[in-house]
PDB file of C-alpha atoms in Angstrom:
ATOM      1  CA  MET A  24       0.000   0.000   0.000  1.00  0.00           C
ATOM      2  CA  LYS A  25       2.816   2.384   0.820  1.00  0.00           C
ATOM      3  CA  ARG A  26       3.944   2.408  -2.822  1.00  0.00           C
ATOM      4  CA  PHE A  27       0.647   3.759  -4.134  1.00  0.00           C
ATOM      5  CA  MET A  28      -0.094   6.020  -1.188  1.00  0.00           C
ATOM      6  CA  ASN A  29       3.236   7.768  -1.600  1.00  0.00           C
ATOM      7  CA  LEU A  30       2.648   8.018  -5.326  1.00  0.00           C
ATOM      8  CA  TYR A  31      -0.717   9.663  -4.803  1.00  0.00           C
ATOM      9  CA  LYS A  32       0.572  11.984  -2.150  1.00  0.00           C
ATOM     10  CA  LEU A  33       3.026  13.238  -4.741  1.00  0.00           C
ATOM     11  CA  THR A  34       1.015  12.923  -7.934  1.00  0.00           C
ATOM     12  CA  PHE A  35      -2.039  14.868  -6.815  1.00  0.00           C
ATOM     13  CA  ALA A  36       0.258  17.297  -5.042  1.00  0.00           C
ATOM     14  CA  PHE A  37       1.984  18.186  -8.278  1.00  0.00           C
ATOM     15  CA  THR A  38       0.569  20.740 -10.719  1.00  0.00           C
ATOM     16  CA  LEU A  39       1.013  18.787 -13.848  1.00  0.00           C
ATOM     17  CA  PHE A  40      -1.231  12.505 -23.248  1.00  0.00           C
ATOM     18  CA  LEU A  41      -0.215  14.279 -23.650  1.00  0.00           C
ATOM     19  CA  SER A  42      -2.343  17.454 -23.589  1.00  0.00           C
ATOM     20  CA  ILE A  43      -6.042  16.736 -23.488  1.00  0.00           C
ATOM     21  CA  PRO A  44      -8.064  19.623 -24.931  1.00  0.00           C
ATOM     22  CA  PHE A  45     -11.615  19.115 -23.681  1.00  0.00           C
ATOM     23  CA  THR A  46     -13.310  21.080 -26.429  1.00  0.00           C
ATOM     24  CA  ALA A  47     -16.571  19.155 -26.458  1.00  0.00           C
ATOM     25  CA  ASN A  48     -19.563  20.953 -24.981  1.00  0.00           C
ATOM     26  CA  ALA A  49     -21.582  19.496 -22.107  1.00  0.00           C
ATOM     27  CA  GLU A  50     -23.997  17.660 -24.411  1.00  0.00           C
ATOM     28  CA  GLU A  51     -21.162  16.046 -26.358  1.00  0.00           C
ATOM     29  CA  GLN A  52     -18.933  15.034 -23.451  1.00  0.00           C
ATOM     30  CA  SER A  53     -20.668  11.707 -22.917  1.00  0.00           C
ATOM     31  CA  THR A  54     -19.758  10.531 -26.423  1.00  0.00           C
ATOM     32  CA  ALA A  55     -16.863  12.684 -27.724  1.00  0.00           C
ATOM     33  CA  ASN A  56     -14.327  11.218 -25.330  1.00  0.00           C
ATOM     34  CA  ILE A  57     -12.055   9.068 -27.509  1.00  0.00           C
ATOM     35  CA  ALA A  58      -8.403   9.961 -28.062  1.00  0.00           C
ATOM     36  CA  GLU A  59      -6.176   8.236 -30.609  1.00  0.00           C
ATOM     37  CA  VAL A  60      -2.432   7.789 -30.180  1.00  0.00           C
ATOM     38  CA  TRP A  61       0.298   6.538 -32.498  1.00  0.00           C
ATOM     39  CA  VAL A  62       3.694   5.774 -30.949  1.00  0.00           C
ATOM     40  CA  MET A  63       6.549   5.789 -33.458  1.00  0.00           C
ATOM     41  CA  THR A  64      10.217   4.909 -33.203  1.00  0.00           C
ATOM     42  CA  PRO A  65      12.434   6.256 -36.011  1.00  0.00           C
ATOM     43  CA  VAL A  66      14.932   4.074 -37.836  1.00  0.00           C
ATOM     44  CA  GLU A  67      18.282   4.312 -36.075  1.00  0.00           C
ATOM     45  CA  GLY A  68      20.398   7.073 -37.595  1.00  0.00           C
ATOM     46  CA  MET A  69      17.440   8.561 -39.501  1.00  0.00           C
ATOM     47  CA  GLU A  70      15.685  10.536 -36.786  1.00  0.00           C
ATOM     48  CA  ASP A  71      16.427  13.905 -38.400  1.00  0.00           C
ATOM     49  CA  LYS A  72      14.977  12.701 -41.686  1.00  0.00           C
ATOM     50  CA  PHE A  73      11.953  11.313 -39.871  1.00  0.00           C
ATOM     51  CA  VAL A  74      11.301  14.657 -38.183  1.00  0.00           C
ATOM     52  CA  GLU A  75      11.636  16.554 -41.458  1.00  0.00           C
ATOM     53  CA  ALA A  76       9.342  14.136 -43.293  1.00  0.00           C
ATOM     54  CA  PHE A  77       6.838  14.159 -40.420  1.00  0.00           C
ATOM     55  CA  LYS A  78       6.594  17.957 -40.480  1.00  0.00           C
ATOM     56  CA  ASN A  79       6.055  17.809 -44.233  1.00  0.00           C
ATOM     57  CA  HIS A  80       3.258  15.299 -43.711  1.00  0.00           C
ATOM     58  CA  LEU A  81       1.571  17.559 -41.149  1.00  0.00           C
ATOM     59  CA  GLU A  82       1.644  20.385 -43.681  1.00  0.00           C
ATOM     60  CA  TYR A  83       0.034  18.074 -46.222  1.00  0.00           C
ATOM     61  CA  ARG A  84      -2.743  17.246 -43.764  1.00  0.00           C
ATOM     62  CA  GLN A  85      -3.334  20.897 -43.008  1.00  0.00           C
ATOM     63  CA  ASP A  86      -3.422  21.767 -46.708  1.00  0.00           C
ATOM     64  CA  LYS A  87      -6.140  19.123 -47.011  1.00  0.00           C
ATOM     65  CA  GLU A  88      -7.959  20.739 -44.050  1.00  0.00           C
ATOM     66  CA  ASP A  89      -7.565  17.856 -41.643  1.00  0.00           C
ATOM     67  CA  PRO A  90     -10.582  18.017 -39.276  1.00  0.00           C
ATOM     68  CA  ARG A  91      -8.399  16.786 -36.406  1.00  0.00           C
ATOM     69  CA  GLU A  92      -5.583  18.409 -34.448  1.00  0.00           C
ATOM     70  CA  TRP A  93      -2.542  16.137 -34.058  1.00  0.00           C
ATOM     71  CA  ASN A  94       0.059  16.887 -31.386  1.00  0.00           C
ATOM     72  CA  THR A  95       3.382  15.193 -30.697  1.00  0.00           C
ATOM     73  CA  TYR A  96       4.904  14.435 -27.292  1.00  0.00           C
ATOM     74  CA  ARG A  97       8.322  13.168 -26.209  1.00  0.00           C
ATOM     75  CA  PRO A  98       9.122  11.273 -22.974  1.00  0.00           C
ATOM     76  CA  LEU A  99      11.649  12.915 -20.661  1.00  0.00           C
ATOM     77  CA  LEU A 100      12.321   9.932 -18.389  1.00  0.00           C
ATOM     78  CA  GLY A 101      13.343   6.319 -18.889  1.00  0.00           C
ATOM     79  CA  LYS A 102      15.198   4.506 -21.651  1.00  0.00           C
ATOM     80  CA  HIS A 103      12.784   4.977 -24.576  1.00  0.00           C
ATOM     81  CA  LEU A 104      13.490   8.627 -25.287  1.00  0.00           C
ATOM     82  CA  ASN A 105      13.436   8.072 -29.047  1.00  0.00           C
ATOM     83  CA  LYS A 106       9.685   7.442 -29.129  1.00  0.00           C
ATOM     84  CA  TYR A 107       7.268   9.978 -30.589  1.00  0.00           C
ATOM     85  CA  HIS A 108       3.715   9.920 -29.203  1.00  0.00           C
ATOM     86  CA  VAL A 109       1.349  11.479 -31.749  1.00  0.00           C
ATOM     87  CA  ARG A 110      -2.110  12.172 -30.348  1.00  0.00           C
ATOM     88  CA  THR A 111      -5.477  13.626 -31.258  1.00  0.00           C
ATOM     89  CA  CYS A 112      -8.553  14.161 -29.075  1.00  0.00           C
ATOM     90  CA  CYS A 113     -11.524  14.043 -28.689  1.00  0.00           C
ATOM     91  CA  VAL A 114     -14.133  12.320 -30.886  1.00  0.00           C
ATOM     92  CA  ALA A 115     -16.997   9.851 -30.647  1.00  0.00           C
ATOM     93  CA  TRP A 116     -16.565   6.300 -31.925  1.00  0.00           C
ATOM     94  CA  GLY A 117     -18.775   7.065 -34.922  1.00  0.00           C
ATOM     95  CA  ASP A 118     -16.496   9.932 -35.930  1.00  0.00           C
ATOM     96  CA  LEU A 119     -13.745   7.415 -36.677  1.00  0.00           C
ATOM     97  CA  ASP A 120     -15.707   6.214 -39.716  1.00  0.00           C
ATOM     98  CA  ASP A 121     -16.031   9.757 -41.051  1.00  0.00           C
ATOM     99  CA  TYR A 122     -12.344  10.426 -40.514  1.00  0.00           C
ATOM    100  CA  LYS A 123     -11.368   7.237 -42.326  1.00  0.00           C
ATOM    101  CA  GLU A 124     -13.455   8.387 -45.285  1.00  0.00           C
ATOM    102  CA  TRP A 125     -11.781  11.812 -45.243  1.00  0.00           C
ATOM    103  CA  ALA A 126      -8.298  10.227 -45.096  1.00  0.00           C
ATOM    104  CA  ASN A 127      -9.010   7.898 -48.010  1.00  0.00           C
ATOM    105  CA  LYS A 128     -10.468  10.712 -50.093  1.00  0.00           C
ATOM    106  CA  ASN A 129      -7.360  12.852 -49.559  1.00  0.00           C
ATOM    107  CA  ASN A 130      -4.783  10.054 -49.974  1.00  0.00           C
ATOM    108  CA  VAL A 131      -3.387  10.717 -46.507  1.00  0.00           C
ATOM    109  CA  GLY A 132      -2.216   7.144 -46.000  1.00  0.00           C
ATOM    110  CA  GLN A 133      -0.477   7.056 -49.363  1.00  0.00           C
ATOM    111  CA  HIS A 134       1.325  10.322 -48.640  1.00  0.00           C
ATOM    112  CA  TRP A 135       2.553   8.870 -45.341  1.00  0.00           C
ATOM    113  CA  GLN A 136       3.761   5.689 -47.032  1.00  0.00           C
ATOM    114  CA  ASP A 137       5.578   7.645 -49.723  1.00  0.00           C
ATOM    115  CA  LYS A 138       7.167  10.317 -47.543  1.00  0.00           C
ATOM    116  CA  VAL A 139       7.513   9.115 -43.944  1.00  0.00           C
ATOM    117  CA  SER A 140       7.145   5.342 -43.464  1.00  0.00           C
ATOM    118  CA  LYS A 141      10.670   4.497 -44.652  1.00  0.00           C
ATOM    119  CA  TYR A 142      12.050   6.379 -41.654  1.00  0.00           C
ATOM    120  CA  VAL A 143       9.876   4.552 -39.067  1.00  0.00           C
ATOM    121  CA  ALA A 144      11.236   1.392 -37.425  1.00  0.00           C
ATOM    122  CA  SER A 145       8.125   0.500 -35.390  1.00  0.00           C
ATOM    123  CA  TYR A 146       4.567   1.584 -34.610  1.00  0.00           C
ATOM    124  CA  GLU A 147       2.166   1.255 -31.700  1.00  0.00           C
ATOM    125  CA  HIS A 148      -1.498   2.253 -31.937  1.00  0.00           C
ATOM    126  CA  TYR A 149      -3.968   2.849 -29.106  1.00  0.00           C
ATOM    127  CA  TYR A 150      -7.316   4.435 -28.329  1.00  0.00           C
ATOM    128  CA  TYR A 151      -7.999   6.096 -24.993  1.00  0.00           C
ATOM    129  CA  GLU A 152     -11.421   6.541 -23.429  1.00  0.00           C
ATOM    130  CA  LEU A 153     -11.416   9.710 -21.334  1.00  0.00           C
ATOM    131  CA  ASP A 154     -13.367   9.856 -18.089  1.00  0.00           C
ATOM    132  CA  MET A 155     -14.468  13.471 -18.275  1.00  0.00           C
ATOM    133  CA  GLU A 156     -16.882  13.213 -15.362  1.00  0.00           C
ATOM    134  CA  ASN A 157     -14.102  12.415 -12.896  1.00  0.00           C
ATOM    135  CA  SER A 158     -11.517  14.699 -14.487  1.00  0.00           C
ATOM    136  CA  ASN A 159     -10.828  18.381 -13.901  1.00  0.00           C
ATOM    137  CA  TRP A 160      -9.382  20.008 -17.015  1.00  0.00           C
ATOM    138  CA  PRO A 161      -9.522  23.575 -18.345  1.00  0.00           C
ATOM    139  CA  ASP A 162     -11.176  24.471 -21.655  1.00  0.00           C
ATOM    140  CA  ASP A 163      -7.874  25.910 -22.868  1.00  0.00           C
ATOM    141  CA  SER A 164      -4.857  23.676 -22.259  1.00  0.00           C
ATOM    142  CA  SER A 165      -2.536  25.368 -24.778  1.00  0.00           C
ATOM    143  CA  LYS A 166      -0.341  26.897 -22.049  1.00  0.00           C
ATOM    144  CA  PHE A 167       0.767  23.508 -20.721  1.00  0.00           C
ATOM    145  CA  MET A 168       4.190  22.234 -21.797  1.00  0.00           C
ATOM    146  CA  TYR A 169       4.774  19.199 -19.578  1.00  0.00           C
ATOM    147  CA  PHE A 170       2.509  16.311 -18.593  1.00  0.00           C
ATOM    148  CA  GLY A 171       3.042  13.858 -15.770  1.00  0.00           C
ATOM    149  CA  VAL A 172       1.495  10.535 -16.748  1.00  0.00           C
ATOM    150  CA  THR A 173       0.890   7.701 -14.274  1.00  0.00           C
ATOM    151  CA  GLU A 174      -0.201   4.364 -15.728  1.00  0.00           C
ATOM    152  CA  PHE A 175      -1.934   2.001 -13.286  1.00  0.00           C
ATOM    153  CA  HIS A 176      -2.193  -1.702 -14.099  1.00  0.00           C
ATOM    154  CA  GLY A 177      -5.251  -3.227 -12.463  1.00  0.00           C
ATOM    155  CA  LYS A 178      -5.713  -6.696 -11.060  1.00  0.00           C
ATOM    156  CA  PHE A 179      -8.104  -9.080 -12.784  1.00  0.00           C
ATOM    157  CA  GLY A 180     -11.713  -8.535 -11.689  1.00  0.00           C
ATOM    158  CA  LYS A 181     -11.045  -5.183 -10.041  1.00  0.00           C
ATOM    159  CA  ASP A 182     -12.774  -2.917 -12.585  1.00  0.00           C
ATOM    160  CA  GLY A 183     -15.587  -2.078 -10.177  1.00  0.00           C
ATOM    161  CA  GLY A 184     -13.213  -1.189  -7.361  1.00  0.00           C
ATOM    162  CA  ILE A 185     -11.117   0.956  -9.680  1.00  0.00           C
ATOM    163  CA  GLU A 186     -14.140   2.944 -10.832  1.00  0.00           C
ATOM    164  CA  GLN A 187     -15.362   3.432  -7.261  1.00  0.00           C
ATOM    165  CA  GLY A 188     -11.927   4.511  -6.044  1.00  0.00           C
ATOM    166  CA  LYS A 189     -11.370   6.856  -8.954  1.00  0.00           C
ATOM    167  CA  LYS A 190     -14.708   8.550  -8.302  1.00  0.00           C
ATOM    168  CA  ALA A 191     -14.078   8.800  -4.555  1.00  0.00           C
ATOM    169  CA  LEU A 192     -10.665  10.422  -5.015  1.00  0.00           C
ATOM    170  CA  SER A 193     -11.958  12.793  -7.684  1.00  0.00           C
ATOM    171  CA  ASP A 194     -15.119  13.759  -5.802  1.00  0.00           C
ATOM    172  CA  ASN A 195     -13.107  14.585  -2.704  1.00  0.00           C
ATOM    173  CA  ALA A 196     -10.571  16.574  -4.706  1.00  0.00           C
ATOM    174  CA  LYS A 197     -13.385  18.643  -6.211  1.00  0.00           C
ATOM    175  CA  GLU A 198     -15.233  19.066  -2.914  1.00  0.00           C
ATOM    176  CA  MET A 199     -12.142  20.388  -1.150  1.00  0.00           C
ATOM    177  CA  LYS A 200     -11.371  22.571  -4.193  1.00  0.00           C
ATOM    178  CA  TRP A 201      -7.970  21.000  -4.852  1.00  0.00           C
ATOM    179  CA  PRO A 202      -6.402  23.804  -6.939  1.00  0.00           C
ATOM    180  CA  TYR A 203      -4.839  21.689  -9.697  1.00  0.00           C
ATOM    181  CA  TYR A 204      -5.927  19.967 -12.909  1.00  0.00           C
ATOM    182  CA  TRP A 205      -6.030  16.246 -13.677  1.00  0.00           C
ATOM    183  CA  SER A 206      -7.464  13.834 -16.232  1.00  0.00           C
ATOM    184  CA  TRP A 207      -8.375  10.140 -16.070  1.00  0.00           C
ATOM    185  CA  SER A 208      -8.404   7.814 -19.068  1.00  0.00           C
ATOM    186  CA  ARG A 209      -8.539   4.118 -19.950  1.00  0.00           C
ATOM    187  CA  ARG A 210      -6.233   2.737 -22.627  1.00  0.00           C
ATOM    188  CA  ILE A 211      -7.793   0.465 -25.225  1.00  0.00           C
ATOM    189  CA  GLY A 212      -5.172  -1.848 -26.719  1.00  0.00           C
ATOM    190  CA  GLY A 213      -1.945  -3.382 -25.518  1.00  0.00           C
ATOM    191  CA  LYS A 214      -1.941  -4.067 -21.777  1.00  0.00           C
ATOM    192  CA  GLY A 215      -4.681  -1.514 -21.221  1.00  0.00           C
ATOM    193  CA  GLY A 216      -4.701   0.235 -17.870  1.00  0.00           C
ATOM    194  CA  ILE A 217      -5.893   3.418 -16.194  1.00  0.00           C
ATOM    195  CA  GLY A 218      -4.042   6.661 -16.850  1.00  0.00           C
ATOM    196  CA  LEU A 219      -3.786   9.801 -14.726  1.00  0.00           C
ATOM    197  CA  VAL A 220      -2.435  12.941 -16.421  1.00  0.00           C
ATOM    198  CA  ILE A 221      -1.468  16.112 -14.561  1.00  0.00           C
ATOM    199  CA  PRO A 222      -0.284  19.177 -16.551  1.00  0.00           C
ATOM    200  CA  TYR A 223       2.529  21.643 -15.830  1.00  0.00           C
ATOM    201  CA  ASN A 224       3.356  25.029 -17.314  1.00  0.00           C
ATOM    202  CA  ASP A 225       7.051  24.609 -16.483  1.00  0.00           C
ATOM    203  CA  TYR A 226       9.465  22.655 -14.295  1.00  0.00           C
ATOM    204  CA  LYS A 227       8.897  24.977 -11.354  1.00  0.00           C
ATOM    205  CA  GLY A 228       5.287  23.845 -11.264  1.00  0.00           C
ATOM    206  CA  MET A 229       6.497  20.349 -10.390  1.00  0.00           C
ATOM    207  CA  GLU A 230       7.650  21.461  -6.940  1.00  0.00           C
ATOM    208  CA  ARG A 231       5.661  19.943  -4.066  1.00  0.00           C
ATOM    209  CA  PRO A 232       3.221  22.374  -2.450  1.00  0.00           C
ATOM    210  CA  GLU A 233       3.349  23.067   1.273  1.00  0.00           C
ATOM    211  CA  GLU A 234       0.271  20.882   1.761  1.00  0.00           C
ATOM    212  CA  ASN A 235       0.182  17.755  -0.408  1.00  0.00           C
ATOM    213  CA  PHE A 236      -2.950  15.921  -1.523  1.00  0.00           C
ATOM    214  CA  TYR A 237      -2.827  13.337   1.267  1.00  0.00           C
ATOM    215  CA  GLN A 238      -2.599  16.029   3.923  1.00  0.00           C
ATOM    216  CA  ALA A 239      -5.398  18.052   2.332  1.00  0.00           C
ATOM    217  CA  LEU A 240      -7.576  14.942   2.026  1.00  0.00           C
ATOM    218  CA  SER A 241      -6.977  14.031   5.683  1.00  0.00           C
ATOM    219  CA  LYS A 242      -8.111  17.494   6.707  1.00  0.00           C
ATOM    220  CA  HIS A 243     -11.133  17.324   4.397  1.00  0.00           C
ATOM    221  CA  LEU A 244     -12.234  13.909   5.695  1.00  0.00           C
ATOM    222  CA  GLY A 245     -11.576  14.854   9.296  1.00  0.00           C
ATOM    223  CA  SER A 246      -8.825  12.337  10.031  1.00  0.00           C
ATOM    224  CA  GLU A 247      -5.680  10.803   8.582  1.00  0.00           C
ATOM    225  CA  GLU A 248      -7.131   7.336   9.212  1.00  0.00           C
ATOM    226  CA  LYS A 249     -10.006   7.971   6.788  1.00  0.00           C
ATOM    227  CA  ALA A 250      -7.623   9.234   4.124  1.00  0.00           C
ATOM    228  CA  GLN A 251      -5.345   6.234   4.611  1.00  0.00           C
ATOM    229  CA  LYS A 252      -8.293   3.849   4.298  1.00  0.00           C
ATOM    230  CA  LEU A 253      -9.290   5.469   1.008  1.00  0.00           C
ATOM    231  CA  PHE A 254      -5.756   5.023  -0.334  1.00  0.00           C
ATOM    232  CA  GLU A 255      -5.596   1.433   0.888  1.00  0.00           C
ATOM    233  CA  GLN A 256      -8.828   0.631  -0.944  1.00  0.00           C
ATOM    234  CA  TRP A 257      -7.447   2.246  -4.091  1.00  0.00           C
ATOM    235  CA  ASP A 258      -4.110   0.457  -3.775  1.00  0.00           C
ATOM    236  CA  SER A 259      -5.763  -2.950  -3.477  1.00  0.00           C
ATOM    237  CA  ASN A 260      -7.009  -2.704  -7.082  1.00  0.00           C
ATOM    238  CA  PHE A 261      -3.567  -2.658  -8.702  1.00  0.00           C
ATOM    239  CA  LYS A 262      -0.566  -4.842  -9.336  1.00  0.00           C
ATOM    240  CA  GLY A 263       1.787  -2.074 -10.451  1.00  0.00           C
ATOM    241  CA  SER A 264       2.238   1.361 -11.976  1.00  0.00           C
ATOM    242  CA  LYS A 265       4.755   3.504 -13.814  1.00  0.00           C
ATOM    243  CA  TYR A 266       5.303   7.234 -14.184  1.00  0.00           C
ATOM    244  CA  ASN A 267       6.794   9.450 -16.870  1.00  0.00           C
ATOM    245  CA  ILE A 268       6.869  13.112 -17.863  1.00  0.00           C
ATOM    246  CA  TYR A 269       6.145  14.129 -21.451  1.00  0.00           C
ATOM    247  CA  VAL A 270       6.848  17.409 -23.202  1.00  0.00           C
ATOM    248  CA  ILE A 271       4.878  18.651 -26.179  1.00  0.00           C
ATOM    249  CA  ASP A 272       6.920  19.172 -29.344  1.00  0.00           C
ATOM    250  CA  LYS A 273       5.195  22.192 -30.836  1.00  0.00           C
ATOM    251  CA  GLU A 274       7.291  22.070 -34.005  1.00  0.00           C
ATOM    252  CA  MET A 275       5.760  18.654 -34.710  1.00  0.00           C
ATOM    253  CA  SER A 276       2.220  19.596 -33.661  1.00  0.00           C
ATOM    254  CA  MET A 277      -0.621  21.147 -35.561  1.00  0.00           C
ATOM    255  CA  GLN A 278      -1.428  23.572 -32.758  1.00  0.00           C
ATOM    256  CA  ALA A 279       1.904  25.282 -33.428  1.00  0.00           C
ATOM    257  CA  LYS A 280       0.818  26.319 -36.916  1.00  0.00           C
TER     258      LYS A 280
END
């Protein structure tokens, strides 16, 4: 339990994928909550050519009036620093059919194959379902540069407990007016898992506040024992987690244009 409790004390205490622009209005939020992510690793020794070709491909998409906004993120921690995470958000499942039709009509896939694919060594592809009800994200997230991402790997049969714990933590954070932003999501594909994203404007924003989330929650609930019990219940749902910080590469993102 100590592993996750310490993580949450720090993670919620920080003022932190991948930016998540919640542009859908209230009526659309229940359906327009799907993000798509491509993870690409350039061919060794050809990263500069990959970047150049990728930028050219983004310009092609924009010339064709791509209805989506694609943004690129790079990990700052760990041993896979050569991966490019290319992300767009947020749409409904049915919108994927319309986008496929647009891409085929404008030969987007062919342009990628001709100009960029020869510089890519490997691909990963995922969808993410955003939990907007339990998240707290601003309408305008363009000022954020860094994103702390925690991936939680749940135990088999613990989906119900995860949802209950996520709601309890989020409801309490909102009730006590925790002054930071966060976003929950569920990855579809690969090993799956629950993601927590917290945005930062700069490195200074990553400093721990005087009162961390655990301390604030203890005060809100009236005792440290109640806060600890909540964390213990949350911890019991998982078999592991990992954390990384990502930075947006605006030169390889449509929002920079």
